[in-house]
JSON list of C-alpha atoms in Angstrom, two decimals:
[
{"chain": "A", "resi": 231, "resn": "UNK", "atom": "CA", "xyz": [-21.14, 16.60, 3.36]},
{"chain": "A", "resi": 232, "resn": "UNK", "atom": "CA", "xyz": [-17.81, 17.61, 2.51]},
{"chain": "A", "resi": 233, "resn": "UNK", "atom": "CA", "xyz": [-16.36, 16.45, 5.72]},
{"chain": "A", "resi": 234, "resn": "UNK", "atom": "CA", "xyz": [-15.58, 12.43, 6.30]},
{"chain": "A", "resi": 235, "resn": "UNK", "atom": "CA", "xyz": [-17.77, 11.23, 8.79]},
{"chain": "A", "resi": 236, "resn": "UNK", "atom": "CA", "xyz": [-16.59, 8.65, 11.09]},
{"chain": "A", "resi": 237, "resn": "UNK", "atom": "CA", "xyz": [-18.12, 6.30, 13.27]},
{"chain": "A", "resi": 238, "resn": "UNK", "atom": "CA", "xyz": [-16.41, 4.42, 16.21]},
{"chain": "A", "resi": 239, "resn": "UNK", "atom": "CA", "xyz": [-17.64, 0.59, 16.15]},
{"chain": "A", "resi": 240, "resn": "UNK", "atom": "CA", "xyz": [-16.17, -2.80, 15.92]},
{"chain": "A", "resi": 241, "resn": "UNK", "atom": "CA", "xyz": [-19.46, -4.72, 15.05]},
{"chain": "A", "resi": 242, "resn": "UNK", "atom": "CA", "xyz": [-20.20, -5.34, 11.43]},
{"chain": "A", "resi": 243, "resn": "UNK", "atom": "CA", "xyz": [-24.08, -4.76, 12.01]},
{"chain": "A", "resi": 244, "resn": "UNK", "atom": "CA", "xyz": [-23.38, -0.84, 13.48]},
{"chain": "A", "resi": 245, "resn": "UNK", "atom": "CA", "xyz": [-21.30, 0.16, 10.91]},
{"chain": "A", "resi": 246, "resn": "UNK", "atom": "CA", "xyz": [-23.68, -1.18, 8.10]},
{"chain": "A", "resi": 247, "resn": "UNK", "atom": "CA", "xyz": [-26.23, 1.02, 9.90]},
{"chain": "A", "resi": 248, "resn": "UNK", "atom": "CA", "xyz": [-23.61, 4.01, 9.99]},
{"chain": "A", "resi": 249, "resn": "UNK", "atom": "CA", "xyz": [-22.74, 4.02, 6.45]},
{"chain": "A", "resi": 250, "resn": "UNK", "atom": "CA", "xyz": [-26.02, 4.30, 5.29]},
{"chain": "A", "resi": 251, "resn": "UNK", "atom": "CA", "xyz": [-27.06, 6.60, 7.48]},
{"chain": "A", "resi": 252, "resn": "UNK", "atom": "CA", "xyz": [-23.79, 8.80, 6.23]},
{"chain": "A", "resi": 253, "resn": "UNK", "atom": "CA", "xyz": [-20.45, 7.61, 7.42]},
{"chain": "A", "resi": 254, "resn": "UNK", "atom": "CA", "xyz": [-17.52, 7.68, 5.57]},
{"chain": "A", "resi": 255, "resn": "UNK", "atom": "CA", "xyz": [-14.99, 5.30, 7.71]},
{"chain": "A", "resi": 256, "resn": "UNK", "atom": "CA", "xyz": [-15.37, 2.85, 10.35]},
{"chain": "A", "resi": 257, "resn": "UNK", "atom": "CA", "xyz": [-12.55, 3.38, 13.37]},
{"chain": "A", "resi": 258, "resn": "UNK", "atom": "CA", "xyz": [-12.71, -0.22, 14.59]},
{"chain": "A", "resi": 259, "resn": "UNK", "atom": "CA", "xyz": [-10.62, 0.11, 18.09]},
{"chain": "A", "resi": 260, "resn": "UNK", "atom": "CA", "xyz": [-10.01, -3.99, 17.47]},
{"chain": "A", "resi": 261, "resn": "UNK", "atom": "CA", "xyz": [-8.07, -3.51, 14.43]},
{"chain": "A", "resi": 262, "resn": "UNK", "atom": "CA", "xyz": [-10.99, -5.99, 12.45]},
{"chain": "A", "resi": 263, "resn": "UNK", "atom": "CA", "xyz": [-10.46, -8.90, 15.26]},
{"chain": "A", "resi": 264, "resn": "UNK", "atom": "CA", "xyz": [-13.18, -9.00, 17.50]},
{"chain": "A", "resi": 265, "resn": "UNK", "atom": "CA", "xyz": [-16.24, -9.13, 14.42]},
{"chain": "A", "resi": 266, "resn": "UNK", "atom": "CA", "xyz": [-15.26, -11.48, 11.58]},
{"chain": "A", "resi": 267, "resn": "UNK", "atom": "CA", "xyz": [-17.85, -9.77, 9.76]},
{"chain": "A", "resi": 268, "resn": "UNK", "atom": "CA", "xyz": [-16.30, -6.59, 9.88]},
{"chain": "A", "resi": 269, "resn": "UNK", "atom": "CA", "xyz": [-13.33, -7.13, 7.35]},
{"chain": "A", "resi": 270, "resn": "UNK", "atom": "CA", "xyz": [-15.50, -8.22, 4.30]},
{"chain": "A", "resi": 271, "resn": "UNK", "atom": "CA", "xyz": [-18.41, -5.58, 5.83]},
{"chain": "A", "resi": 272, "resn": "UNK", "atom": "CA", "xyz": [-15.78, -2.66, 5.09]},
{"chain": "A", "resi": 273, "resn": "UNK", "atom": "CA", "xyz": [-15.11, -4.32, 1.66]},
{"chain": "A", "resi": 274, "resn": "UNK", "atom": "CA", "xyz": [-18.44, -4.47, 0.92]},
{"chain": "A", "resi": 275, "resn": "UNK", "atom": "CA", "xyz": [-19.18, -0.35, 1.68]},
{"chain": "A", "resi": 276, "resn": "UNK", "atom": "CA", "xyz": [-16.20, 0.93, 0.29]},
{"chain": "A", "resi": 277, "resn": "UNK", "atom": "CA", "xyz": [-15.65, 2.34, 2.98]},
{"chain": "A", "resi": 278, "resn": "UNK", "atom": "CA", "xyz": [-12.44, 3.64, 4.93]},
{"chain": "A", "resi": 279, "resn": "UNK", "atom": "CA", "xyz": [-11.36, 1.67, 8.15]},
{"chain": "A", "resi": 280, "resn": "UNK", "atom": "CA", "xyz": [-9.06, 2.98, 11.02]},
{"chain": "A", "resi": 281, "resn": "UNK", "atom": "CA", "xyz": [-6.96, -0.46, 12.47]},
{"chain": "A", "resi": 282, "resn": "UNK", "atom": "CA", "xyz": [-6.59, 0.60, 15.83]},
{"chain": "A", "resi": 283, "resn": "UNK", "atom": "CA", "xyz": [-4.11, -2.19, 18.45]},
{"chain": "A", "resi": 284, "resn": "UNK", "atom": "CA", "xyz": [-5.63, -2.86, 21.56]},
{"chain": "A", "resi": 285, "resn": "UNK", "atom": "CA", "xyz": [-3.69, -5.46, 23.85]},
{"chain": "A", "resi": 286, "resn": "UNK", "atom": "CA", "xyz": [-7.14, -7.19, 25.39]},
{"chain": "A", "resi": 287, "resn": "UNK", "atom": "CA", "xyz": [-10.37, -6.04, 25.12]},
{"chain": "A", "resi": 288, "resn": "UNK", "atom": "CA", "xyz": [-11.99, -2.67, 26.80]},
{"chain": "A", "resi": 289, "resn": "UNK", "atom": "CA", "xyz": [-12.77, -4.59, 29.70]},
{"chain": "A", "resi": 290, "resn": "UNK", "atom": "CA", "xyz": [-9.32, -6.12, 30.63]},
{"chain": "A", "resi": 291, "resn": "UNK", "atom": "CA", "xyz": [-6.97, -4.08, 28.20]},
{"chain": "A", "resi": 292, "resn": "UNK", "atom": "CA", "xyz": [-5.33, -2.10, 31.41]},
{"chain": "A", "resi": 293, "resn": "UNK", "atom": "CA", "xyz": [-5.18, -4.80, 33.63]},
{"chain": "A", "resi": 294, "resn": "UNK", "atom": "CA", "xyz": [-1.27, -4.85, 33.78]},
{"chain": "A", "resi": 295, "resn": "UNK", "atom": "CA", "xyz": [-0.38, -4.88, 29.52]},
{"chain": "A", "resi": 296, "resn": "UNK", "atom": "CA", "xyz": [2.80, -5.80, 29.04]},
{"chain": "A", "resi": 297, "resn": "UNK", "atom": "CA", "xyz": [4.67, -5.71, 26.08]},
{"chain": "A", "resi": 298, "resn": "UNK", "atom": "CA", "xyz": [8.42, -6.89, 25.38]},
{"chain": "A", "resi": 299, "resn": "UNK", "atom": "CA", "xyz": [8.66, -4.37, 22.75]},
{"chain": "A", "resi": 300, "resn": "UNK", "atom": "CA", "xyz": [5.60, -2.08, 22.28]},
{"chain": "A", "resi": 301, "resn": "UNK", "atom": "CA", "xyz": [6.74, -0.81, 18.91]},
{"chain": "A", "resi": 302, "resn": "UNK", "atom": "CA", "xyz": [8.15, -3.96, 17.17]},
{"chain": "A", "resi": 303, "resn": "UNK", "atom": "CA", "xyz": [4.61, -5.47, 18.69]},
{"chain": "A", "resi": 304, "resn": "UNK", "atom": "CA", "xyz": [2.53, -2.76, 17.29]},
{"chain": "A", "resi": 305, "resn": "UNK", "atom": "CA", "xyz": [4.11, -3.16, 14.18]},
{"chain": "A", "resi": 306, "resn": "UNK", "atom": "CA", "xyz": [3.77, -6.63, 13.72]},
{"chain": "A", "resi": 307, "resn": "UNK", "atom": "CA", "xyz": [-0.14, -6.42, 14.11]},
{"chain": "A", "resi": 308, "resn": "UNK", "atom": "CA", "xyz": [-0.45, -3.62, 11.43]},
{"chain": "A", "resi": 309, "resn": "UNK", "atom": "CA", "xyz": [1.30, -5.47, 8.95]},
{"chain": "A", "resi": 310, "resn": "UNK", "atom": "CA", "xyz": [-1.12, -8.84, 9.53]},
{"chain": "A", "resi": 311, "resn": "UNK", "atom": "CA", "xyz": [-3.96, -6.65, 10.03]},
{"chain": "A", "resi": 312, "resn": "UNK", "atom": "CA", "xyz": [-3.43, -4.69, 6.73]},
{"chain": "A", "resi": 313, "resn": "UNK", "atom": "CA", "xyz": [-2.74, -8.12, 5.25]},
{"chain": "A", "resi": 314, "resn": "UNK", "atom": "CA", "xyz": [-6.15, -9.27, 6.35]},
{"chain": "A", "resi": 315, "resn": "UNK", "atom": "CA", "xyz": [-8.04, -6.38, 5.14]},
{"chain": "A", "resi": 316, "resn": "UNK", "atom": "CA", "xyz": [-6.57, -6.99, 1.73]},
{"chain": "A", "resi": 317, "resn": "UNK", "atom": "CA", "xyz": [-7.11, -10.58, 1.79]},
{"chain": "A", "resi": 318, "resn": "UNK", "atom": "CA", "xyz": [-11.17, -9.49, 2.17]},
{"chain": "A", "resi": 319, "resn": "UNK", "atom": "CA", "xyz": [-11.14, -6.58, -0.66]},
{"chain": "A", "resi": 320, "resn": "UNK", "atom": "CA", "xyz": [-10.93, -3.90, 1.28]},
{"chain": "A", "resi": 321, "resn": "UNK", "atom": "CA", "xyz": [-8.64, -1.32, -0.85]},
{"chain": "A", "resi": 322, "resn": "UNK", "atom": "CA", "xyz": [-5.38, -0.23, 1.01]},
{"chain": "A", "resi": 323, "resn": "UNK", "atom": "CA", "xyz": [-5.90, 3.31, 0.41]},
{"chain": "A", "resi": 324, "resn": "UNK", "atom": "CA", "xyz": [-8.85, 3.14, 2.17]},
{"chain": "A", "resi": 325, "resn": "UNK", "atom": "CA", "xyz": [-6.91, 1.88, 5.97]},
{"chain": "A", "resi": 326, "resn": "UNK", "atom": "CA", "xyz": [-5.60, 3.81, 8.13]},
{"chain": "A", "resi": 327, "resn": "UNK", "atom": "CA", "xyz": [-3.74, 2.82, 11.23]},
{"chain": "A", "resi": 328, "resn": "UNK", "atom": "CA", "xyz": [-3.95, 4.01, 15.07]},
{"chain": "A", "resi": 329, "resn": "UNK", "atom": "CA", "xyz": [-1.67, 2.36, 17.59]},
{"chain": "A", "resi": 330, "resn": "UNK", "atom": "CA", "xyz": [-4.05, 2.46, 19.99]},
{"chain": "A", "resi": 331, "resn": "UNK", "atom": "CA", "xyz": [-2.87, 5.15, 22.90]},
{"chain": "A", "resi": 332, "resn": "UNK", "atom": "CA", "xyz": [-4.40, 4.37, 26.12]},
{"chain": "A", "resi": 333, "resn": "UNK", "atom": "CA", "xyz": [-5.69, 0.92, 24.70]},
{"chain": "A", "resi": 334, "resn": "UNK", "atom": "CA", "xyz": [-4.12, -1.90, 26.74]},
{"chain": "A", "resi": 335, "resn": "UNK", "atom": "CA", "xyz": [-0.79, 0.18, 27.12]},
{"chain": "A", "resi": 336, "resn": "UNK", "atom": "CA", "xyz": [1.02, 1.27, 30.25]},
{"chain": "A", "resi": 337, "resn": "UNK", "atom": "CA", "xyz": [2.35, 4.94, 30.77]},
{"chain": "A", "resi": 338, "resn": "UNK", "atom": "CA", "xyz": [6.13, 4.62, 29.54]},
{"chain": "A", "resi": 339, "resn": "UNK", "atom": "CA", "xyz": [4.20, 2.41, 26.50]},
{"chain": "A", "resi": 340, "resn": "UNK", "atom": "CA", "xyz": [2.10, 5.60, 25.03]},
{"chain": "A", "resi": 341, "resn": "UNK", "atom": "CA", "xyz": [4.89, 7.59, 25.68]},
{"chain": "A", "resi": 342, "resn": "UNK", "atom": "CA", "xyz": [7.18, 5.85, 23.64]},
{"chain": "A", "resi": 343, "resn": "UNK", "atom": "CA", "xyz": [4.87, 5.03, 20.79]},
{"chain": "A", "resi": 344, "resn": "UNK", "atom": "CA", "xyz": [4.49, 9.02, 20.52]},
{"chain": "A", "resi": 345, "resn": "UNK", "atom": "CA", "xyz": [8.13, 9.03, 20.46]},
{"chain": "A", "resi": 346, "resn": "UNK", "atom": "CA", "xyz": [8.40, 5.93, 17.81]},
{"chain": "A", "resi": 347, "resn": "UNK", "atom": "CA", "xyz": [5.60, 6.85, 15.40]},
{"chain": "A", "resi": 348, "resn": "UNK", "atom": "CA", "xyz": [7.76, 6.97, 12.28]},
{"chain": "A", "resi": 349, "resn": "UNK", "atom": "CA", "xyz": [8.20, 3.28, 12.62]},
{"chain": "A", "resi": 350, "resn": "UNK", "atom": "CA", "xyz": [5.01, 2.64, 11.47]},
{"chain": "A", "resi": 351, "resn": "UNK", "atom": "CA", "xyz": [5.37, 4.86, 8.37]},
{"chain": "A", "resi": 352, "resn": "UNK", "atom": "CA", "xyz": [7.06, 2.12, 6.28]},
{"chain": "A", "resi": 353, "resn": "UNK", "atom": "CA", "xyz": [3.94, 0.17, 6.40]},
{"chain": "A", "resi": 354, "resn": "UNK", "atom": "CA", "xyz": [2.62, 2.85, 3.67]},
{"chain": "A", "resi": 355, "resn": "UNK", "atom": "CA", "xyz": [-0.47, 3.98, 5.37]},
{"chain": "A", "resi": 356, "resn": "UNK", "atom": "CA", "xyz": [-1.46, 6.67, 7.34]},
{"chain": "A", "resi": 357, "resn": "UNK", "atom": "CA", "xyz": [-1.23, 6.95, 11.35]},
{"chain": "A", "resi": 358, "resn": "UNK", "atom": "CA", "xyz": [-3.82, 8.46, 13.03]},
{"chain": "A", "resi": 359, "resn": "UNK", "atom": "CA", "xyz": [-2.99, 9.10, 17.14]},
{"chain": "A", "resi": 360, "resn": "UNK", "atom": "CA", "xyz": [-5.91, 10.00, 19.31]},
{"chain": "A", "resi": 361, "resn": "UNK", "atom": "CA", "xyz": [-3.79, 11.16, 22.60]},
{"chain": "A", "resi": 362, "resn": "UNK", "atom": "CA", "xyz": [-6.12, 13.68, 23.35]},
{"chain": "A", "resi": 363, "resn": "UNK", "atom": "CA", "xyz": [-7.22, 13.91, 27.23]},
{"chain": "A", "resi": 364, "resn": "UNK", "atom": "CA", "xyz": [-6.00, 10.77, 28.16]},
{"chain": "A", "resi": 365, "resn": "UNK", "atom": "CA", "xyz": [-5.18, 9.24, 31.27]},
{"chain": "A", "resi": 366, "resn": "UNK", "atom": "CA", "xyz": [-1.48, 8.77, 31.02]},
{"chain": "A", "resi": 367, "resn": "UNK", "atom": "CA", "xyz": [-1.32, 12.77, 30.21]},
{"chain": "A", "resi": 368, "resn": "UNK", "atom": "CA", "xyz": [-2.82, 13.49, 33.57]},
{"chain": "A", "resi": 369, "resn": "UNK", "atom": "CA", "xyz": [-0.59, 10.74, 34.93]},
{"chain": "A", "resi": 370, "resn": "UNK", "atom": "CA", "xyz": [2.58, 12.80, 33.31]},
{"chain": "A", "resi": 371, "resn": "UNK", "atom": "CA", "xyz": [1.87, 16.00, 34.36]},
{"chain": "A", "resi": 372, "resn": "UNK", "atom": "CA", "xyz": [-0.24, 14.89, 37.50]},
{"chain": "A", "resi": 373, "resn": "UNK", "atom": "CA", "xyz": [-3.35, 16.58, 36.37]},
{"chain": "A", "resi": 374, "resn": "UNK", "atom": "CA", "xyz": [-7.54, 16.03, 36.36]},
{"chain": "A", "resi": 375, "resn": "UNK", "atom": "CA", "xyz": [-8.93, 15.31, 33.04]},
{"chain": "A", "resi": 376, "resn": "UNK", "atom": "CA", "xyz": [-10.44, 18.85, 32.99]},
{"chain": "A", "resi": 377, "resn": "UNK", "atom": "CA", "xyz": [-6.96, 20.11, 33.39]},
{"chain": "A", "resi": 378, "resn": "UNK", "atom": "CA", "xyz": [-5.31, 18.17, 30.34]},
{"chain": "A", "resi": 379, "resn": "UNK", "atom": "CA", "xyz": [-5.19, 20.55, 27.77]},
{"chain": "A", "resi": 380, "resn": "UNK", "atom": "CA", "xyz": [-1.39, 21.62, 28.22]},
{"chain": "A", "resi": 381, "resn": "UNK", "atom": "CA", "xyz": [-0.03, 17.75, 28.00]},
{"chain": "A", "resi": 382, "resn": "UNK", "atom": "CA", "xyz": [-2.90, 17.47, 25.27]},
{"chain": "A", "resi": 383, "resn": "UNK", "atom": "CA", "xyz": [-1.43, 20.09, 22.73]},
{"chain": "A", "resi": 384, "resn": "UNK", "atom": "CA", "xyz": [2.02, 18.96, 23.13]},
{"chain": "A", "resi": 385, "resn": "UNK", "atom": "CA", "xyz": [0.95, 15.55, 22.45]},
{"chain": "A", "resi": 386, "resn": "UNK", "atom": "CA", "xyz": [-0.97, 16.53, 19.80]},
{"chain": "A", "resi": 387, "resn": "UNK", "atom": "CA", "xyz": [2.66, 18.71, 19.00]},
{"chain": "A", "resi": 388, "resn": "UNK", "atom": "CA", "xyz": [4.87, 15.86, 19.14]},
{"chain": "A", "resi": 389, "resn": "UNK", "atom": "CA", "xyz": [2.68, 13.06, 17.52]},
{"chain": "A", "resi": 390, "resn": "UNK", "atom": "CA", "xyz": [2.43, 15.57, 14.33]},
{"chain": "A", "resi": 391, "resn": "UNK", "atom": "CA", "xyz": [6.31, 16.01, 14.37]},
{"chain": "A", "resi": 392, "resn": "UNK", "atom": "CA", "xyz": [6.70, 12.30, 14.94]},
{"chain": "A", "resi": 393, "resn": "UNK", "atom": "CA", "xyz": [4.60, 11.76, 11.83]},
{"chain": "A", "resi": 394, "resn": "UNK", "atom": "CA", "xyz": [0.80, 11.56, 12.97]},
{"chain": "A", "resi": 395, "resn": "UNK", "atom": "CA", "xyz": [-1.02, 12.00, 9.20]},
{"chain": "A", "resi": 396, "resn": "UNK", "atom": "CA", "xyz": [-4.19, 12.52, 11.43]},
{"chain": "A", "resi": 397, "resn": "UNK", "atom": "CA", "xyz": [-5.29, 13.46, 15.27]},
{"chain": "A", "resi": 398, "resn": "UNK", "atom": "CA", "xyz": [-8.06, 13.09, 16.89]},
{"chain": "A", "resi": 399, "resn": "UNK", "atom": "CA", "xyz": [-8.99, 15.58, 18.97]},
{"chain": "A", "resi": 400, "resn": "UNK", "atom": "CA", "xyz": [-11.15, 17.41, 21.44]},
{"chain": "A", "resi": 401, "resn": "UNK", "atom": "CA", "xyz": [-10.07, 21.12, 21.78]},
{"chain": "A", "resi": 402, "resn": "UNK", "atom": "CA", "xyz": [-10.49, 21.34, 17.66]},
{"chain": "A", "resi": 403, "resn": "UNK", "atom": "CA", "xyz": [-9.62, 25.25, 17.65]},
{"chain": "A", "resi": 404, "resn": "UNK", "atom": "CA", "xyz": [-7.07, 24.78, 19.72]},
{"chain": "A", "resi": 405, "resn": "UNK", "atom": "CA", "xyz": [-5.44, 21.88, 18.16]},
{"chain": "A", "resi": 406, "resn": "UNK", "atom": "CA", "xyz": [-5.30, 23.73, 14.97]},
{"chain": "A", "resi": 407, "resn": "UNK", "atom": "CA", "xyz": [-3.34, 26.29, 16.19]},
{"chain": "A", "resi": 408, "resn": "UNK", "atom": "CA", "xyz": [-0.57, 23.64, 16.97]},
{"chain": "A", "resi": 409, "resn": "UNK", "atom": "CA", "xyz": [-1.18, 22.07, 13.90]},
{"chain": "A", "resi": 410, "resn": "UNK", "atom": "CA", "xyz": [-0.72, 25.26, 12.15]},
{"chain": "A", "resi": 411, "resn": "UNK", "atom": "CA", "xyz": [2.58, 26.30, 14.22]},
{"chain": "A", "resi": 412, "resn": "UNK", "atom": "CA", "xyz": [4.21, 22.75, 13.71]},
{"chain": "A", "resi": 413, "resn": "UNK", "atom": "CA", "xyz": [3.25, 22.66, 9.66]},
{"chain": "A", "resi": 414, "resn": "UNK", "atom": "CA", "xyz": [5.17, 26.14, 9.57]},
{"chain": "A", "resi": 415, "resn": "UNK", "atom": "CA", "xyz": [8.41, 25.10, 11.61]},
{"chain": "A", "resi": 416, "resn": "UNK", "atom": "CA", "xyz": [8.79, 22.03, 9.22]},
{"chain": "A", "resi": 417, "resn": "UNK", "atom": "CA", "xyz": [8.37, 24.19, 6.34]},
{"chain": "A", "resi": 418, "resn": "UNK", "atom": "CA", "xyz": [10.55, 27.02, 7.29]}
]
């Protein structure tokens, strides 16, 4: 396929499995921490890898995160965690990073990270946000998850201006439409 295929997985075993049976990159939501396989596993296949922060693990990561600095914090694990994937062979055009919205952050925390993302564009890689239909939208403008797609598109809106390489989205048709509309403001 023309199209990169990507499979969500932090476990070395799964994305061996996903590779060969066709995908391209390996979004591990632990950023390569919670599999120590999964580093030299990534190496091995050539294959891309999305570094994604999570403060905890799924099971914990919202029971109260705190963070002194969310951005400076953020930062700081990119920059090991890109070190680390380098250290095992993997090739740095192949990582991408995702700070991790709705991963072990509060409200104000996603909502400033969305604000902040051009911090994380001196690292030299690309940012991918995946804002789309999370909680902390329906928490902003007090909505159901079925009802997100407003907060959704300006997120997806302001990430891009903010300097999102890649989102990840739900509403695809939709989403392009803001892509589109932002892409042509910055180039007018």
């Amino acid at each position: 396929s023309d199209t990169l295929i990507s499979v969500d997985t932090y476990k070395a075993k799964t994305a061996r499995a996903a590779h060969s049976a066709g995908a391209d990159m390996i979004n591990d939501i632990s950023g390569l921490t919670f599999d120590r396989d999964m580093a030299d596993t990534v190496s091995d296949l050539g294959a891309y890898v999305v570094i994604m922060h999570i403060k905890g693990i799924p099971g914990n990561m919202q029971e109260a995160p705190f963070y002194d600095d969310v951005i400076s914090e953020i930062k700081d694990f990119f920059i090991d965690r890109v070190r680390f994937a380098k250290d095992h062979g993997v090739k740095e055009d192949n990582i991408v990073l995702d700070p991790g919205i709705g991963f072990g952050k509060r409200v104000e925390d996603n909502l400033k990270i969305l604000k902040m993302l051009g911090a994380f564009k001196d690292i030299g890689r690309p940012v991918l946000v995946g804002a789309s239909m999370k909680s902390f939208i329906g928490e902003v403008i007090d909505t159901p998850v079925e009802e997100r797609i407003d907060g959704t598109l300006a997120s997806i809106a302001v990430s891009l201006w903010n300097g999102a390489d890649i989102v990840r989205v739900h509403d695809v048709k939709r989403a392009r439409r803001v892509l589109n509309f932002v892409h042509a403001v910055r180039g007018s």
